[in-house]
mmCIF file with all atom_site columns, C-alpha atoms in Angstrom:
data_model
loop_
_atom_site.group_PDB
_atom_site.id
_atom_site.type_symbol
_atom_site.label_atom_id
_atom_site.label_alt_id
_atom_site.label_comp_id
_atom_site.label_asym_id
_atom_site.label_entity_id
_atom_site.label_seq_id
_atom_site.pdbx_PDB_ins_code
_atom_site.Cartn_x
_atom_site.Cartn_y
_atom_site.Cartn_z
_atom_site.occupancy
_atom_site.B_iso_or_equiv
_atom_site.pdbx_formal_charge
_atom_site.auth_seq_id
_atom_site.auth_comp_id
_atom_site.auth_asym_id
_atom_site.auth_atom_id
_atom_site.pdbx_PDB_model_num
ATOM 1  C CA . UNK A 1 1  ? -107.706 -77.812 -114.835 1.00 0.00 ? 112 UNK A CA 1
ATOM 2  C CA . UNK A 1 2  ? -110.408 -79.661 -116.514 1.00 0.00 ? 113 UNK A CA 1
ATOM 3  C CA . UNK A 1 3  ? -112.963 -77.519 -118.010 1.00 0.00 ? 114 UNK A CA 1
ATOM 4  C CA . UNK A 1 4  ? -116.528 -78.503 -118.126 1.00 0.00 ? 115 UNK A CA 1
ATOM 5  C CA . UNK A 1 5  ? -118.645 -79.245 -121.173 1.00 0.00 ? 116 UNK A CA 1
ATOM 6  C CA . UNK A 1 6  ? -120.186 -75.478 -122.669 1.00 0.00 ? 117 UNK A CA 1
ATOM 7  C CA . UNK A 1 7  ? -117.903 -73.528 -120.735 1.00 0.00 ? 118 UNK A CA 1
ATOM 8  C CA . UNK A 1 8  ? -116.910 -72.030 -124.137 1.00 0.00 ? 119 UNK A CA 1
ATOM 9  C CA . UNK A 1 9  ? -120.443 -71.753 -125.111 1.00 0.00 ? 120 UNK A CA 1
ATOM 10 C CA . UNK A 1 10 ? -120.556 -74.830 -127.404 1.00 0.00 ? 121 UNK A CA 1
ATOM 11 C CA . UNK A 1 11 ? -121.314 -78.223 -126.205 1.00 0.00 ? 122 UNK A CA 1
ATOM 12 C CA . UNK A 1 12 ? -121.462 -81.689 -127.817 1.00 0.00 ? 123 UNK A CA 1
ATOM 13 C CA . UNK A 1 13 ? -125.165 -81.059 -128.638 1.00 0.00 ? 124 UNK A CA 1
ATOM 14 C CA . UNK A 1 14 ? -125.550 -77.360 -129.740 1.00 0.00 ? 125 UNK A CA 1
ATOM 15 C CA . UNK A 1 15 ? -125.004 -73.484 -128.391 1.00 0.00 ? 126 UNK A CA 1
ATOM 16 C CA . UNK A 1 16 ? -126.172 -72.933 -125.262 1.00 0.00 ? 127 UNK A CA 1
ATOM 17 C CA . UNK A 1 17 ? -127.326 -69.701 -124.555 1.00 0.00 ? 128 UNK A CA 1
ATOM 18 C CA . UNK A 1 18 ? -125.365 -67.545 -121.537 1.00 0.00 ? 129 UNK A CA 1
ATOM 19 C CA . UNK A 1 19 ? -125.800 -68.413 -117.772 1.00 0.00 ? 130 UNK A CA 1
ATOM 20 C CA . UNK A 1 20 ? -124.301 -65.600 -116.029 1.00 0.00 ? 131 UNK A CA 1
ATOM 21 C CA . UNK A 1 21 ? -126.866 -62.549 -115.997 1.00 0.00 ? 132 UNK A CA 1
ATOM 22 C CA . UNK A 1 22 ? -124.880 -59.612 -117.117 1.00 0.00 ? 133 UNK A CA 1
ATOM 23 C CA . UNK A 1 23 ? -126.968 -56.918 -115.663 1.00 0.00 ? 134 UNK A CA 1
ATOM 24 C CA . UNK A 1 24 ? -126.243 -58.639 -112.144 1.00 0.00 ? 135 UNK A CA 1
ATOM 25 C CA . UNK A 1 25 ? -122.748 -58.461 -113.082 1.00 0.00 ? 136 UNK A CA 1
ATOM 26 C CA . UNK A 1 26 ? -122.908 -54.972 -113.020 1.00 0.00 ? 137 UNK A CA 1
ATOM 27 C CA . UNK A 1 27 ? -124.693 -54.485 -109.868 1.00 0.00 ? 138 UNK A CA 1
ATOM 28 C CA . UNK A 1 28 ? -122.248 -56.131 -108.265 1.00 0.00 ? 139 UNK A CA 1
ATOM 29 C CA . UNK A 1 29 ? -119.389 -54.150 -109.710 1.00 0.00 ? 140 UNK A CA 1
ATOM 30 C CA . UNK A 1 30 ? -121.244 -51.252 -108.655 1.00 0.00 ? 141 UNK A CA 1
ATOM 31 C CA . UNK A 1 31 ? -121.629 -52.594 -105.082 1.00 0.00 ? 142 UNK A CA 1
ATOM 32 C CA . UNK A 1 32 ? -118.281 -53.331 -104.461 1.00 0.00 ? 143 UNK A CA 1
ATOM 33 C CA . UNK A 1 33 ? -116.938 -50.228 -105.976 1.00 0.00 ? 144 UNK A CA 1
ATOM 34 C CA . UNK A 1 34 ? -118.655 -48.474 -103.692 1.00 0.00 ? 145 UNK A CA 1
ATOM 35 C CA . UNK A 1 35 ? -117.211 -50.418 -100.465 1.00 0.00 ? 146 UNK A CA 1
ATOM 36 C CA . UNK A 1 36 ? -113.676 -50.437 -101.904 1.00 0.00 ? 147 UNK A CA 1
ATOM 37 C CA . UNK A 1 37 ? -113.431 -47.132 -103.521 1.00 0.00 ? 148 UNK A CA 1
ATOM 38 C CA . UNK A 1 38 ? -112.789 -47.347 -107.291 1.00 0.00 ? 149 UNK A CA 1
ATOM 39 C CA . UNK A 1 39 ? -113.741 -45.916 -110.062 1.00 0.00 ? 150 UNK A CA 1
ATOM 40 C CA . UNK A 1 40 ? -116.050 -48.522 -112.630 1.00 0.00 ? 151 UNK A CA 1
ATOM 41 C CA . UNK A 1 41 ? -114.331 -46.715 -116.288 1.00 0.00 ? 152 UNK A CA 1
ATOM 42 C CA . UNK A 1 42 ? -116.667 -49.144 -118.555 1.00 0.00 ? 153 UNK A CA 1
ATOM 43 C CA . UNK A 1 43 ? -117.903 -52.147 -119.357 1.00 0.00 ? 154 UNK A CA 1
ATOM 44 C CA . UNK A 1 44 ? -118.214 -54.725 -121.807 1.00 0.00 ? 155 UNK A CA 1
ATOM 45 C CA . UNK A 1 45 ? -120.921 -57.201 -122.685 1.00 0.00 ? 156 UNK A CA 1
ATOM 46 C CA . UNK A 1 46 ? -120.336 -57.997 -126.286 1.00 0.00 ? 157 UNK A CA 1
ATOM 47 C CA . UNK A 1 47 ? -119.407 -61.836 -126.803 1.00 0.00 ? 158 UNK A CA 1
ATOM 48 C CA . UNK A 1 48 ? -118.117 -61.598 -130.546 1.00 0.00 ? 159 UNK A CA 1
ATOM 49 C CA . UNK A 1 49 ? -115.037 -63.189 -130.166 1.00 0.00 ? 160 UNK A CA 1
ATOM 50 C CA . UNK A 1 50 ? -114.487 -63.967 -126.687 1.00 0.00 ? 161 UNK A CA 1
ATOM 51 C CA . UNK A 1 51 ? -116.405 -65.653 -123.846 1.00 0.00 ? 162 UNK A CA 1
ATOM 52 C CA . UNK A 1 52 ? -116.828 -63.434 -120.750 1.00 0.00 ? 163 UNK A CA 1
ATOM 53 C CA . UNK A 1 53 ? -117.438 -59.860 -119.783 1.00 0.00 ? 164 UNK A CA 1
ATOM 54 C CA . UNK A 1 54 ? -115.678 -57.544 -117.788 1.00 0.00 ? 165 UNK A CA 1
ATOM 55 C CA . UNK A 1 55 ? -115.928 -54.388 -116.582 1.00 0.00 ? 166 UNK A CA 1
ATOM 56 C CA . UNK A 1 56 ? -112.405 -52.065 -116.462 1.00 0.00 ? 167 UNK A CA 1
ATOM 57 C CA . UNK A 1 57 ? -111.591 -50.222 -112.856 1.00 0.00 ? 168 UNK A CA 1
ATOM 58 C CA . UNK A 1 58 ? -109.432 -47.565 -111.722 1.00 0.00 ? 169 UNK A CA 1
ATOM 59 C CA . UNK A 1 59 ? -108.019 -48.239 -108.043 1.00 0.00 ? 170 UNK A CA 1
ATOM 60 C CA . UNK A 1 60 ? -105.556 -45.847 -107.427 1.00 0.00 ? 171 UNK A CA 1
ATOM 61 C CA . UNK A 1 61 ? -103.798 -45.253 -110.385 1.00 0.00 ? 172 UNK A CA 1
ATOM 62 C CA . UNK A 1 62 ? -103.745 -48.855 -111.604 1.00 0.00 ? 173 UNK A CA 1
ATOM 63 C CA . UNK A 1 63 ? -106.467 -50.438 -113.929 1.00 0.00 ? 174 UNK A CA 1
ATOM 64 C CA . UNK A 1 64 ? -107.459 -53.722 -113.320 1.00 0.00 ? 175 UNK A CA 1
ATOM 65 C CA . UNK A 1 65 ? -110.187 -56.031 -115.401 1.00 0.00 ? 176 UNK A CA 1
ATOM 66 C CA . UNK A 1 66 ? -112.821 -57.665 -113.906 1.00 0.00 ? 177 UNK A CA 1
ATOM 67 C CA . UNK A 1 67 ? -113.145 -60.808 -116.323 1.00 0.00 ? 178 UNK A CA 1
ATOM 68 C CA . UNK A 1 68 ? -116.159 -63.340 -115.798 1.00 0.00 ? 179 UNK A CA 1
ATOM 69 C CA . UNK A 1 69 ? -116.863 -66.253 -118.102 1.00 0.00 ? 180 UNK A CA 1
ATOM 70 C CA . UNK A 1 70 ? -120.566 -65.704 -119.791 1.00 0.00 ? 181 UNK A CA 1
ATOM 71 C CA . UNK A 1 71 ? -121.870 -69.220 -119.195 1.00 0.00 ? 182 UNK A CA 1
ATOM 72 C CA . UNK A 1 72 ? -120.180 -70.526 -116.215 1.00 0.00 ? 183 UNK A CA 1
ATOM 73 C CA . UNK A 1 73 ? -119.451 -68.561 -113.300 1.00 0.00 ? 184 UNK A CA 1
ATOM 74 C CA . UNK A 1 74 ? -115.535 -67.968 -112.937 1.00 0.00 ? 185 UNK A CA 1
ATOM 75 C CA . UNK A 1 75 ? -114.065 -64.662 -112.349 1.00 0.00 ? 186 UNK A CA 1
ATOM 76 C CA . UNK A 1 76 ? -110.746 -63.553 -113.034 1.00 0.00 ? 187 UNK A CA 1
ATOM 77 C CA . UNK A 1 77 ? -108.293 -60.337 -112.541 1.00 0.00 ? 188 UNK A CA 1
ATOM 78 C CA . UNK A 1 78 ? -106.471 -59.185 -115.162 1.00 0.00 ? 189 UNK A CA 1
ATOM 79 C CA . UNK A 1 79 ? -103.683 -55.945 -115.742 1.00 0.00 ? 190 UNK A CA 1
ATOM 80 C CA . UNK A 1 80 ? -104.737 -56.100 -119.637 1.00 0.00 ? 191 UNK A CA 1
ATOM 81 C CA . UNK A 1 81 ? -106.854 -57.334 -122.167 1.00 0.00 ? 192 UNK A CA 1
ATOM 82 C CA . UNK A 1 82 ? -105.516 -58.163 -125.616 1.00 0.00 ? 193 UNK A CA 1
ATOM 83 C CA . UNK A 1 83 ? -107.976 -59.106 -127.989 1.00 0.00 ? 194 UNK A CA 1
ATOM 84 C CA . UNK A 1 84 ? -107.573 -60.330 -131.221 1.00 0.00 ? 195 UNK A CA 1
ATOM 85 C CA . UNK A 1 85 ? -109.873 -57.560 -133.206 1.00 0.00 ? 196 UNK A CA 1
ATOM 86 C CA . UNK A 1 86 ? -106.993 -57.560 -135.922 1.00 0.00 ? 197 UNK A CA 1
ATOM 87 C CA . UNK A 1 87 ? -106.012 -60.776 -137.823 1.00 0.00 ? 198 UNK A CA 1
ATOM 88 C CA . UNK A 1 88 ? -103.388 -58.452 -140.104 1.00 0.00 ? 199 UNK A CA 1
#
């Protein structure tokens, strides 16, 4: 797959600030949480390090992310989330 220029958040020319609204994000979490029947557990909008937010469900006694990509709009489902917080 080919990703397109500032997916990332950088582009040849400079930063470019984020394209997916975060607090709609959120509503829709919310809206489909309450159709499906899961719990929302948290979210997270911080970008240091990483280039999407996600919000972390509880549907039946799995957890499952909720990943989407801060300036373009792809979503993804993840088990886990390993982050590299610790460079040790």
């Amino acid at each position: 797959m080919l990703l397109i220029d500032g997916i990332t958040g950088f582009s040849n020319d400079k930063v470019i600030s984020t394209a997916v609204n975060k607090y709609e994000f959120k509503k829709i979490c919310f809206q489909i949480s309450n159709i499906l029947k899961f719990k929302i557990e948290d979210f997270d909008f911080k970008l240091d390090g990483k280039s999407f937010y996600f919000a972390k469900i509880k549907f039946s006694s799995d957890t499952i992310f909720i990943l989407i990509n801060a300036y373009y709009p792809i979503i993804a489902f993840a088990s886990q989330i390993n982050l590299f917080n610790n460079w040790d």
